[in-house]
């Protein structure tokens, strides 16, 4: 178990599978060390199964279904499985496509299928993670995730004039005692092996002999994968310096050999390990390489992992939402306090202005008293004069405007002028018929309305009672329509404030 930080990789503890109450012990370690950090399960067990297959080209949705179905067929007894699309190998893409069509008769992309059985040890690990209530970041396979690390090391270790080797072999012993070998061809995982080994710190000679034996076995596998000496091979061994000259001579016969400590490998890759008690262990390099990844090469999923991770992710999302609301509330409080501060400043400014105006008024009144005049009496007298002036009648102006509105055939019989209202009585000669007199009164009313646009002008009494509302139905003309000796008169009112209705 390791704790990864940006500054260092810290070894926490090594638990044996035979540890009593393994799940509870692991849960306590995770709870104590994580402190809200995410947990990544990096599988480095022996029980890992791989297979390369070419999958026909298909649309995204059908390709997903096809891969899922094919994975279930290949790794039926293994519930944890996934597929990784590999880059094309060889010279050019067109040549590879033609070779595939000629030799295999099918076209498609090459995939690496991976399957992991649900062993008792893996069940213990998942149960411990579940009990810890930590958030699971993912479940990955160490050889797949570290294949890019091996490729990067091989490229950085190659000299300026050296040809880049097609094959790279990484050999590193872990804290658990196993030797993990990762073979990469053209940057893609080609082979991985996990075997128990002696401790290099206890017996370097025995360790060297076992390394040579495992190396020869691995080279036998590579010959079946198409390895040729002309392809070139980089051999990277994490052990510090070479324990024996015989080991270095044996490995050098097959390719370029590099003996590195874990700190040397980390420096070449630009990783930070911090102080390490055991520089011959390759675990910290793998952990640092995978920890810096934002996206894993081949994340594996399983319903048991989902039951562990989904509640944690939901809780993390809920915490994020709550934190967002708290920040929003804090921003609102902050801006509210700013507004309150602005209001207080404005109130203080208004109070200062009021005090200044009051002082200025006091000084003005003091100067008024010094002059010997009663300015208050003058102001009151002026206000009374303005009210009287506003209420004063101006009959000449009304007579002028009414006289201008009169027509030659009508006479001003009577005019009653009062405050806000004027009543005009018109008379018409008997040479006019009532209908003509009625039309003349309407013309007069319209002319007065133009003279007094702000007044309400109405006919209070029409000529010979011929007023109407709504539709005019007609009138009776002739001497019989008016009584003998009756005058043709009309009464019009002019009221200030409003337009009249016809």
Short mmCIF file of C-alpha atoms in Angstrom, two decimals:
data_model
loop_
_atom_site.label_atom_id
_atom_site.label_comp_id
_atom_site.label_asym_id
_atom_site.label_seq_id
_atom_site.Cartn_x
_atom_site.Cartn_y
_atom_site.Cartn_z
CA UNK A 1 0.00 0.00 0.00
CA UNK A 2 1.42 3.37 -1.09
CA UNK A 3 0.38 6.98 -0.58
CA UNK A 4 1.03 9.16 -3.63
CA UNK A 5 1.49 12.92 -3.31
CA UNK A 6 2.92 15.44 -5.80
CA UNK A 7 6.17 15.54 -3.80
CA UNK A 8 6.77 11.90 -2.92
CA UNK A 9 5.66 8.27 -2.94
CA UNK A 10 5.32 7.01 0.62
CA UNK A 11 5.30 3.30 1.49
CA UNK A 12 2.48 2.72 4.00
CA UNK A 13 2.42 -0.98 4.79
CA UNK A 14 2.64 -4.49 3.37
CA UNK A 15 -0.20 -6.80 4.40
CA UNK A 16 0.07 -10.55 4.10
CA UNK A 17 -2.97 -12.43 2.80
CA UNK A 18 -2.83 -14.51 5.98
CA UNK A 19 -3.22 -11.44 8.21
CA UNK A 20 -5.99 -11.92 10.76
CA UNK A 21 -9.02 -9.74 10.01
CA UNK A 22 -7.40 -8.67 6.74
CA UNK A 23 -10.41 -6.64 5.57
CA UNK A 24 -10.75 -4.64 8.80
CA UNK A 25 -6.99 -4.01 8.97
CA UNK A 26 -6.91 -2.77 5.38
CA UNK A 27 -9.95 -0.56 6.00
CA UNK A 28 -8.27 1.04 9.03
CA UNK A 29 -5.09 1.70 7.06
CA UNK A 30 -7.00 3.29 4.19
CA UNK A 31 -9.15 5.42 6.51
CA UNK A 32 -6.09 6.58 8.43
CA UNK A 33 -3.93 7.41 5.41
CA UNK A 34 -6.35 8.58 2.74
CA UNK A 35 -8.00 11.46 4.64
CA UNK A 36 -10.48 12.05 1.85
CA UNK A 37 -8.14 11.02 -0.97
CA UNK A 38 -9.18 8.65 -3.73
CA UNK A 39 -8.12 5.02 -3.77
CA UNK A 40 -6.77 3.27 -6.89
CA UNK A 41 -6.60 -0.52 -6.94
CA UNK A 42 -3.55 -1.39 -9.06
CA UNK A 43 -3.67 -5.13 -9.68
CA UNK A 44 -0.24 -6.79 -9.81
CA UNK A 45 -1.36 -10.36 -9.07
CA UNK A 46 -0.49 -13.44 -11.05
CA UNK A 47 -4.13 -14.01 -12.02
CA UNK A 48 -4.22 -11.76 -15.09
CA UNK A 49 -5.23 -13.06 -18.50
CA UNK A 50 -4.59 -11.35 -21.84
CA UNK A 51 -5.46 -12.05 -25.43
CA UNK A 52 -5.05 -10.09 -28.66
CA UNK A 53 -7.83 -10.21 -31.24
CA UNK A 54 -8.79 -8.31 -34.33
CA UNK A 55 -12.33 -6.96 -34.21
CA UNK A 56 -14.16 -6.04 -37.43
CA UNK A 57 -14.88 -2.37 -38.07
CA UNK A 58 -18.30 -1.22 -36.87
CA UNK A 59 -20.14 1.86 -35.67
CA UNK A 60 -19.53 3.10 -32.12
CA UNK A 61 -22.68 1.58 -30.65
CA UNK A 62 -22.39 -1.77 -32.41
CA UNK A 63 -18.64 -1.90 -31.71
CA UNK A 64 -19.36 -1.56 -27.98
CA UNK A 65 -21.88 -4.40 -28.15
CA UNK A 66 -19.51 -6.50 -30.25
CA UNK A 67 -16.60 -6.01 -27.83
CA UNK A 68 -18.77 -6.77 -24.83
CA UNK A 69 -20.06 -9.94 -26.42
CA UNK A 70 -16.59 -11.06 -27.51
CA UNK A 71 -15.12 -10.38 -24.05
CA UNK A 72 -17.85 -12.49 -22.48
CA UNK A 73 -16.99 -15.33 -24.86
CA UNK A 74 -13.23 -15.15 -24.34
CA UNK A 75 -13.21 -14.55 -20.57
CA UNK A 76 -16.51 -16.10 -19.52
CA UNK A 77 -15.29 -17.25 -16.06
CA UNK A 78 -13.63 -13.88 -15.37
CA UNK A 79 -16.17 -11.21 -14.31
CA UNK A 80 -13.69 -8.29 -14.47
CA UNK A 81 -12.75 -7.65 -18.09
CA UNK A 82 -12.10 -4.89 -20.60
CA UNK A 83 -10.65 -4.26 -24.05
CA UNK A 84 -7.96 -1.82 -25.19
CA UNK A 85 -7.52 -0.80 -28.81
CA UNK A 86 -3.89 -1.14 -29.89
CA UNK A 87 -1.97 0.93 -32.37
CA UNK A 88 -1.20 -0.69 -35.69
CA UNK A 89 2.21 -2.32 -35.90
CA UNK A 90 4.49 -2.35 -38.93
CA UNK A 91 5.50 0.11 -41.56
CA UNK A 92 2.42 1.84 -42.95
CA UNK A 93 -1.27 1.61 -42.39
CA UNK A 94 -2.08 0.86 -46.03
CA UNK A 95 0.43 -1.98 -46.13
CA UNK A 96 -0.92 -3.45 -42.92
CA UNK A 97 -4.49 -3.26 -44.21
CA UNK A 98 -3.58 -5.03 -47.43
CA UNK A 99 -1.62 -7.69 -45.54
CA UNK A 100 -4.53 -8.33 -43.25
CA UNK A 101 -6.93 -8.67 -46.12
CA UNK A 102 -4.64 -11.01 -48.01
CA UNK A 103 -3.47 -13.17 -45.12
CA UNK A 104 -6.50 -13.18 -42.86
CA UNK A 105 -9.29 -12.17 -45.13
CA UNK A 106 -10.71 -9.74 -42.55
CA UNK A 107 -10.19 -6.08 -41.75
CA UNK A 108 -10.53 -4.41 -38.41
CA UNK A 109 -8.71 -3.00 -35.41
CA UNK A 110 -6.45 -4.94 -33.07
CA UNK A 111 -7.60 -5.10 -29.45
CA UNK A 112 -5.99 -6.32 -26.24
CA UNK A 113 -8.53 -8.27 -24.19
CA UNK A 114 -7.89 -8.46 -20.44
CA UNK A 115 -9.70 -10.57 -17.87
CA UNK A 116 -9.28 -10.92 -14.10
CA UNK A 117 -10.93 -13.69 -12.04
CA UNK A 118 -12.66 -12.81 -8.79
CA UNK A 119 -10.21 -14.59 -6.49
CA UNK A 120 -10.39 -14.74 -2.73
CA UNK A 121 -7.53 -12.28 -2.39
CA UNK A 122 -9.23 -9.77 -4.67
CA UNK A 123 -12.49 -10.14 -2.75
CA UNK A 124 -10.62 -9.34 0.46
CA UNK A 125 -9.18 -6.17 -1.07
CA UNK A 126 -12.56 -4.97 -2.33
CA UNK A 127 -14.22 -5.68 0.99
CA UNK A 128 -11.51 -3.73 2.81
CA UNK A 129 -11.96 -0.78 0.47
CA UNK A 130 -15.72 -0.94 0.97
CA UNK A 131 -15.38 -0.90 4.75
CA UNK A 132 -13.03 2.08 4.59
CA UNK A 133 -15.77 4.24 2.98
CA UNK A 134 -13.07 5.72 0.71
CA UNK A 135 -13.79 6.85 -2.82
CA UNK A 136 -12.54 4.37 -5.42
CA UNK A 137 -10.85 6.06 -8.37
CA UNK A 138 -10.59 2.89 -10.44
CA UNK A 139 -9.34 -0.65 -10.86
CA UNK A 140 -6.41 -1.11 -13.24
CA UNK A 141 -3.79 -3.66 -14.25
CA UNK A 142 -0.19 -2.67 -13.51
CA UNK A 143 1.38 -4.17 -16.69
CA UNK A 144 -1.07 -2.35 -18.98
CA UNK A 145 -0.73 1.00 -17.21
CA UNK A 146 3.10 0.75 -17.03
CA UNK A 147 3.62 -0.22 -20.68
CA UNK A 148 3.93 3.46 -21.54
CA UNK A 149 6.50 3.85 -18.76
CA UNK A 150 8.68 1.10 -20.25
CA UNK A 151 8.47 2.70 -23.68
CA UNK A 152 9.40 6.13 -22.25
CA UNK A 153 12.39 4.68 -20.37
CA UNK A 154 13.63 2.89 -23.48
CA UNK A 155 13.48 6.05 -25.57
CA UNK A 156 15.19 8.22 -22.95
CA UNK A 157 17.97 5.68 -22.34
CA UNK A 158 18.80 5.33 -26.04
CA UNK A 159 21.91 7.21 -27.13
CA UNK A 160 21.86 9.95 -29.73
CA UNK A 161 23.26 7.79 -32.49
CA UNK A 162 21.57 4.55 -31.42
CA UNK A 163 18.70 2.97 -33.32
CA UNK A 164 15.48 2.74 -31.33
CA UNK A 165 14.90 -0.86 -30.27
CA UNK A 166 11.64 -2.48 -31.35
CA UNK A 167 11.41 -4.52 -28.12
CA UNK A 168 11.81 -3.42 -24.50
CA UNK A 169 11.99 -5.65 -21.41
CA UNK A 170 11.44 -4.18 -17.94
CA UNK A 171 12.37 -6.34 -14.93
CA UNK A 172 11.60 -5.11 -11.42
CA UNK A 173 11.12 -6.84 -8.08
CA UNK A 174 8.29 -5.67 -5.83
CA UNK A 175 7.96 -5.40 -2.06
CA UNK A 176 5.92 -8.60 -2.04
CA UNK A 177 8.92 -10.51 -3.42
CA UNK A 178 7.60 -11.17 -6.92
CA UNK A 179 9.47 -10.26 -10.10
CA UNK A 180 7.30 -8.41 -12.62
CA UNK A 181 8.50 -8.55 -16.22
CA UNK A 182 6.86 -6.30 -18.81
CA UNK A 183 7.70 -6.73 -22.49
CA UNK A 184 6.73 -3.93 -24.86
CA UNK A 185 6.80 -4.12 -28.64
CA UNK A 186 6.46 -0.85 -30.58
CA UNK A 187 5.09 0.81 -27.45
CA UNK A 188 2.35 -1.78 -26.89
CA UNK A 189 2.18 -4.49 -24.23
CA UNK A 190 3.33 -7.78 -25.75
CA UNK A 191 4.01 -10.01 -22.73
CA UNK A 192 4.00 -9.86 -18.94
CA UNK A 193 5.10 -12.39 -16.34
CA UNK A 194 5.01 -12.51 -12.54
CA UNK A 195 7.27 -15.01 -10.70
CA UNK A 196 8.50 -15.33 -7.11
CA UNK A 197 12.12 -14.32 -6.51
CA UNK A 198 14.76 -14.34 -3.81
CA UNK A 199 15.49 -11.07 -2.01
CA UNK A 200 18.38 -9.22 -3.65
CA UNK A 201 19.35 -7.66 -0.34
CA UNK A 202 19.72 -11.10 1.30
CA UNK A 203 21.61 -13.08 -1.37
CA UNK A 204 22.63 -11.12 -4.52
CA UNK A 205 24.23 -14.20 -6.07
CA UNK A 206 21.11 -16.33 -5.84
CA UNK A 207 19.03 -13.40 -7.05
CA UNK A 208 21.28 -13.04 -10.12
CA UNK A 209 20.95 -16.72 -10.98
CA UNK A 210 17.16 -16.55 -10.75
CA UNK A 211 17.10 -13.40 -12.88
CA UNK A 212 19.12 -15.17 -15.60
CA UNK A 213 16.78 -18.17 -15.50
CA UNK A 214 13.68 -15.98 -15.76
CA UNK A 215 15.25 -13.93 -18.53
CA UNK A 216 15.95 -17.03 -20.62
CA UNK A 217 12.38 -18.21 -20.12
CA UNK A 218 11.06 -14.84 -21.22
CA UNK A 219 13.29 -14.85 -24.32
CA UNK A 220 11.85 -18.24 -25.21
CA UNK A 221 8.38 -16.71 -25.13
CA UNK A 222 9.51 -13.75 -27.24
CA UNK A 223 10.72 -16.03 -30.03
CA UNK A 224 7.14 -17.29 -30.35
CA UNK A 225 5.94 -13.68 -30.64
CA UNK A 226 8.19 -13.04 -33.64
CA UNK A 227 11.23 -11.58 -31.87
CA UNK A 228 14.42 -11.39 -33.92
CA UNK A 229 17.80 -10.16 -32.78
CA UNK A 230 17.83 -7.63 -35.62
CA UNK A 231 14.78 -5.89 -34.11
CA UNK A 232 16.79 -4.68 -31.14
CA UNK A 233 16.08 -5.21 -27.43
CA UNK A 234 16.40 -2.82 -24.48
CA UNK A 235 16.70 -4.58 -21.10
CA UNK A 236 15.94 -2.43 -18.05
CA UNK A 237 16.53 -3.97 -14.62
CA UNK A 238 15.63 -2.12 -11.41
CA UNK A 239 18.17 -3.30 -8.84
CA UNK A 240 20.69 -0.51 -8.43
CA UNK A 241 24.06 -1.63 -9.75
CA UNK A 242 24.60 -5.08 -11.27
CA UNK A 243 24.94 -7.62 -8.41
CA UNK A 244 27.37 -9.83 -10.40
CA UNK A 245 29.49 -9.46 -13.51
CA UNK A 246 28.10 -12.72 -14.86
CA UNK A 247 24.54 -11.29 -14.81
CA UNK A 248 25.58 -8.23 -16.77
CA UNK A 249 27.52 -10.27 -19.34
CA UNK A 250 24.64 -12.71 -19.83
CA UNK A 251 22.04 -10.02 -20.41
CA UNK A 252 24.30 -7.91 -22.61
CA UNK A 253 24.54 -10.70 -25.18
CA UNK A 254 20.87 -10.15 -26.07
CA UNK A 255 20.67 -6.36 -26.19
CA UNK A 256 21.37 -3.05 -24.49
CA UNK A 257 21.28 -3.50 -20.70
CA UNK A 258 20.53 -0.79 -18.13
CA UNK A 259 20.77 -1.39 -14.37
CA UNK A 260 18.89 1.35 -12.52
CA UNK A 261 17.72 2.07 -9.03
CA UNK A 262 14.13 3.19 -8.48
CA UNK A 263 15.39 6.75 -7.92
CA UNK A 264 17.38 6.67 -11.18
CA UNK A 265 14.35 5.46 -13.15
CA UNK A 266 12.17 8.15 -11.57
CA UNK A 267 14.67 10.90 -12.42
CA UNK A 268 14.81 9.76 -16.05
CA UNK A 269 10.99 9.82 -16.25
CA UNK A 270 10.69 13.14 -14.41
CA UNK A 271 8.89 11.61 -11.42
CA UNK A 272 9.28 12.52 -7.76
CA UNK A 273 9.70 9.61 -5.36
CA UNK A 274 11.19 11.34 -2.37
CA UNK A 275 13.39 9.41 0.08
CA UNK A 276 13.10 5.63 -0.33
CA UNK A 277 14.32 2.96 2.09
CA UNK A 278 14.64 0.33 -0.65
CA UNK A 279 15.96 1.64 -3.98
CA UNK A 280 15.96 -1.88 -5.47
CA UNK A 281 12.15 -2.11 -5.41
CA UNK A 282 10.27 -1.08 -8.57
CA UNK A 283 6.91 -0.49 -6.83
CA UNK A 284 7.38 3.27 -6.24
CA UNK A 285 8.18 3.88 -9.91
CA UNK A 286 5.00 2.12 -11.04
CA UNK A 287 2.91 3.98 -8.44
CA UNK A 288 4.35 7.38 -9.37
CA UNK A 289 3.80 6.74 -13.09
CA UNK A 290 0.17 5.67 -12.69
CA UNK A 291 -0.59 8.38 -10.09
CA UNK A 292 0.27 11.17 -12.53
CA UNK A 293 -2.15 9.84 -15.16
CA UNK A 294 -5.37 11.73 -15.70
CA UNK A 295 -6.89 8.98 -17.83
CA UNK A 296 -6.03 5.33 -17.30
CA UNK A 297 -5.11 3.16 -20.27
CA UNK A 298 -7.49 0.30 -19.42
CA UNK A 299 -9.85 0.90 -16.49
CA UNK A 300 -11.74 -2.26 -15.56
CA UNK A 301 -15.24 -2.33 -14.18
CA UNK A 302 -17.35 -4.70 -12.15
CA UNK A 303 -20.71 -4.43 -10.42
CA UNK A 304 -19.01 -4.95 -7.06
CA UNK A 305 -16.75 -1.98 -7.78
CA UNK A 306 -19.78 0.02 -8.87
CA UNK A 307 -21.52 -0.69 -5.57
CA UNK A 308 -18.44 0.67 -3.81
CA UNK A 309 -17.71 3.69 -5.99
CA UNK A 310 -21.17 4.98 -6.93
CA UNK A 311 -22.33 5.91 -3.40
CA UNK A 312 -19.00 7.65 -2.80
CA UNK A 313 -19.27 9.55 -6.05
CA UNK A 314 -22.84 10.50 -5.23
CA UNK A 315 -21.72 11.72 -1.82
CA UNK A 316 -18.84 13.63 -3.42
CA UNK A 317 -21.23 15.20 -5.93
CA UNK A 318 -23.64 16.13 -3.13
CA UNK A 319 -20.76 17.66 -1.19
CA UNK A 320 -19.74 19.60 -4.31
CA UNK A 321 -23.30 20.90 -4.75
CA UNK A 322 -23.51 21.89 -1.09
CA UNK A 323 -20.15 23.61 -1.30
CA UNK A 324 -21.28 25.47 -4.42
CA UNK A 325 -24.41 26.66 -2.62
CA UNK A 326 -22.30 27.75 0.35
CA UNK A 327 -20.01 29.71 -1.94
CA UNK A 328 -23.03 31.26 -3.66
CA UNK A 329 -24.54 32.17 -0.30
CA UNK A 330 -21.20 33.62 0.80
CA UNK A 331 -21.03 35.71 -2.39
CA UNK A 332 -24.56 36.98 -1.79
CA UNK A 333 -23.68 37.90 1.79
CA UNK A 334 -20.51 39.61 0.57
CA UNK A 335 -22.34 41.69 -2.04
CA UNK A 336 -25.14 42.38 0.46
CA UNK A 337 -22.59 43.69 2.93
CA UNK A 338 -21.11 45.84 0.20
CA UNK A 339 -24.57 47.26 -0.62
CA UNK A 340 -25.21 47.88 3.08
CA UNK A 341 -21.87 49.63 3.39
CA UNK A 342 -22.73 51.80 0.37
CA UNK A 343 -26.13 52.67 1.88
CA UNK A 344 -24.53 53.57 5.19
CA UNK A 345 -22.03 55.76 3.39
CA UNK A 346 -24.86 57.49 1.48
CA UNK A 347 -26.81 57.98 4.72
CA UNK A 348 -23.78 59.49 6.41
CA UNK A 349 -23.25 61.75 3.39
CA UNK A 350 -26.93 62.81 3.43
CA UNK A 351 -26.72 63.52 7.16
CA UNK A 352 -23.65 65.67 6.57
CA UNK A 353 -25.42 67.51 3.75
CA UNK A 354 -28.48 68.04 5.97
CA UNK A 355 -26.32 69.41 8.76
CA UNK A 356 -24.61 71.74 6.28
CA UNK A 357 -27.96 72.97 4.91
CA UNK A 358 -29.30 73.51 8.44
CA UNK A 359 -26.20 75.51 9.35
CA UNK A 360 -26.50 77.55 6.14
CA UNK A 361 -30.21 78.21 6.88
CA UNK A 362 -29.37 79.30 10.41
CA UNK A 363 -26.75 81.70 9.07
CA UNK A 364 -29.21 83.09 6.46
CA UNK A 365 -31.86 83.72 9.11
CA UNK A 366 -29.29 85.41 11.31
CA UNK A 367 -28.35 87.71 8.42
CA UNK A 368 -32.08 88.40 7.76
CA UNK A 369 -32.56 89.52 11.34
CA UNK A 370 -29.54 91.79 11.05
CA UNK A 371 -31.06 93.62 8.00
CA UNK A 372 -34.16 94.66 9.98
CA UNK A 373 -36.66 93.38 7.35
CA UNK A 374 -39.34 90.78 8.04
CA UNK A 375 -38.69 88.44 5.10
CA UNK A 376 -41.29 85.95 6.33
CA UNK A 377 -43.98 88.64 6.08
CA UNK A 378 -42.82 89.49 2.56
CA UNK A 379 -42.97 85.83 1.50
CA UNK A 380 -46.47 85.38 2.98
CA UNK A 381 -47.71 88.57 1.33
CA UNK A 382 -46.30 87.46 -2.02
CA UNK A 383 -48.05 84.09 -1.71
CA UNK A 384 -51.38 85.78 -0.90
CA UNK A 385 -50.98 88.06 -3.92
CA UNK A 386 -50.31 85.10 -6.21
CA UNK A 387 -53.42 83.28 -4.96
CA UNK A 388 -55.56 86.41 -5.49
CA UNK A 389 -54.05 86.93 -8.93
CA UNK A 390 -54.83 83.33 -9.89
CA UNK A 391 -58.43 83.67 -8.65
CA UNK A 392 -59.01 87.07 -10.30
CA UNK A 393 -61.53 87.11 -13.12
CA UNK A 394 -60.48 88.35 -16.55
CA UNK A 395 -63.80 88.97 -18.40
CA UNK A 396 -62.23 91.02 -21.20
CA UNK A 397 -60.14 88.06 -22.38
CA UNK A 398 -63.23 85.84 -22.41
CA UNK A 399 -65.30 88.51 -24.23
CA UNK A 400 -62.59 88.88 -26.84
CA UNK A 401 -62.37 85.16 -27.59
CA UNK A 402 -66.16 84.69 -27.59
CA UNK A 403 -66.62 87.74 -29.83
CA UNK A 404 -64.14 86.35 -32.34
CA UNK A 405 -66.10 83.09 -32.44
CA UNK A 406 -69.43 84.88 -33.23
CA UNK A 407 -70.78 84.77 -36.79
CA UNK A 408 -72.63 87.67 -38.49
CA UNK A 409 -76.10 86.06 -38.21
CA UNK A 410 -75.91 85.54 -34.42
CA UNK A 411 -76.02 88.01 -31.54
CA UNK A 412 -74.71 87.80 -27.96
CA UNK A 413 -77.87 87.95 -25.91
CA UNK A 414 -76.38 87.36 -22.45
CA UNK A 415 -73.01 86.36 -20.90
CA UNK A 416 -72.60 85.17 -17.31
CA UNK A 417 -68.95 84.97 -16.19
CA UNK A 418 -67.97 83.33 -12.89
CA UNK A 419 -64.86 81.56 -11.52
CA UNK A 420 -64.14 78.59 -13.78
CA UNK A 421 -67.40 78.80 -15.76
CA UNK A 422 -68.90 81.06 -18.42
CA UNK A 423 -72.45 80.76 -19.79
CA UNK A 424 -73.20 82.41 -23.15
CA UNK A 425 -76.72 82.98 -24.53
CA UNK A 426 -76.96 83.48 -28.29
CA UNK A 427 -79.91 84.75 -30.33
CA UNK A 428 -80.61 84.32 -34.03
CA UNK A 429 -82.75 86.43 -36.40
CA UNK A 430 -86.16 85.09 -37.44
CA UNK A 431 -85.02 85.11 -41.02
CA UNK A 432 -83.19 81.88 -40.18
CA UNK A 433 -85.00 78.63 -39.90
CA UNK A 434 -84.55 76.66 -36.65
CA UNK A 435 -82.40 74.14 -38.49
CA UNK A 436 -80.07 76.87 -39.79
CA UNK A 437 -79.89 78.44 -36.36
CA UNK A 438 -79.10 75.01 -34.89
CA UNK A 439 -76.23 74.48 -37.36
CA UNK A 440 -74.89 77.98 -36.58
CA UNK A 441 -74.86 77.18 -32.84
CA UNK A 442 -72.82 74.04 -33.54
CA UNK A 443 -70.33 76.08 -35.57
CA UNK A 444 -70.04 78.54 -32.68
CA UNK A 445 -69.44 75.76 -30.19
CA UNK A 446 -66.65 74.31 -32.35
CA UNK A 447 -65.04 77.75 -32.74
CA UNK A 448 -65.13 78.31 -28.97
CA UNK A 449 -63.53 74.90 -28.39
CA UNK A 450 -60.62 75.99 -30.56
CA UNK A 451 -60.31 79.21 -28.56
CA UNK A 452 -60.40 77.31 -25.24
CA UNK A 453 -58.69 73.95 -25.92
CA UNK A 454 -58.31 73.21 -22.20
CA UNK A 455 -61.99 73.92 -21.41
CA UNK A 456 -65.14 71.83 -21.66
CA UNK A 457 -67.58 73.50 -24.08
CA UNK A 458 -71.17 72.17 -24.25
CA UNK A 459 -74.55 73.40 -25.53
CA UNK A 460 -76.85 73.54 -22.50
CA UNK A 461 -79.97 74.44 -24.53
CA UNK A 462 -80.31 74.02 -28.26
CA UNK A 463 -82.26 76.23 -30.64
CA UNK A 464 -85.99 75.42 -30.45
CA UNK A 465 -85.15 72.31 -28.37
CA UNK A 466 -83.51 70.57 -31.34
CA UNK A 467 -80.68 68.91 -29.36
CA UNK A 468 -80.05 65.16 -29.82
CA UNK A 469 -77.89 62.34 -28.61
CA UNK A 470 -77.01 59.47 -30.80
CA UNK A 471 -78.51 59.42 -34.27
CA UNK A 472 -80.20 62.60 -35.56
CA UNK A 473 -83.61 61.56 -36.92
CA UNK A 474 -84.66 64.88 -38.54
CA UNK A 475 -86.43 68.15 -37.81
CA UNK A 476 -89.52 70.14 -38.84
CA UNK A 477 -88.99 73.34 -40.75
CA UNK A 478 -91.40 76.18 -41.35
CA UNK A 479 -93.33 78.76 -39.39
CA UNK A 480 -95.28 76.12 -37.48
CA UNK A 481 -92.11 74.71 -35.78
CA UNK A 482 -91.71 77.74 -33.47
CA UNK A 483 -94.37 79.53 -31.50
CA UNK A 484 -95.23 83.02 -32.63
CA UNK A 485 -92.98 85.63 -31.06
CA UNK A 486 -90.54 83.00 -29.67
CA UNK A 487 -86.85 83.87 -30.05
CA UNK A 488 -84.35 81.53 -31.58
CA UNK A 489 -81.76 81.20 -28.77
CA UNK A 490 -79.06 78.77 -27.67
CA UNK A 491 -77.16 78.52 -24.38
CA UNK A 492 -73.47 77.40 -24.38
CA UNK A 493 -71.32 76.72 -21.27
CA UNK A 494 -67.55 77.02 -21.06
CA UNK A 495 -66.09 75.15 -18.07
CA UNK A 496 -62.35 75.22 -17.36
CA UNK A 497 -60.51 71.84 -17.25
CA UNK A 498 -61.50 69.22 -19.88
CA UNK A 499 -62.62 68.74 -23.48
CA UNK A 500 -66.28 68.62 -24.29
CA UNK A 501 -68.25 65.83 -25.98
CA UNK A 502 -70.31 66.48 -29.02
#
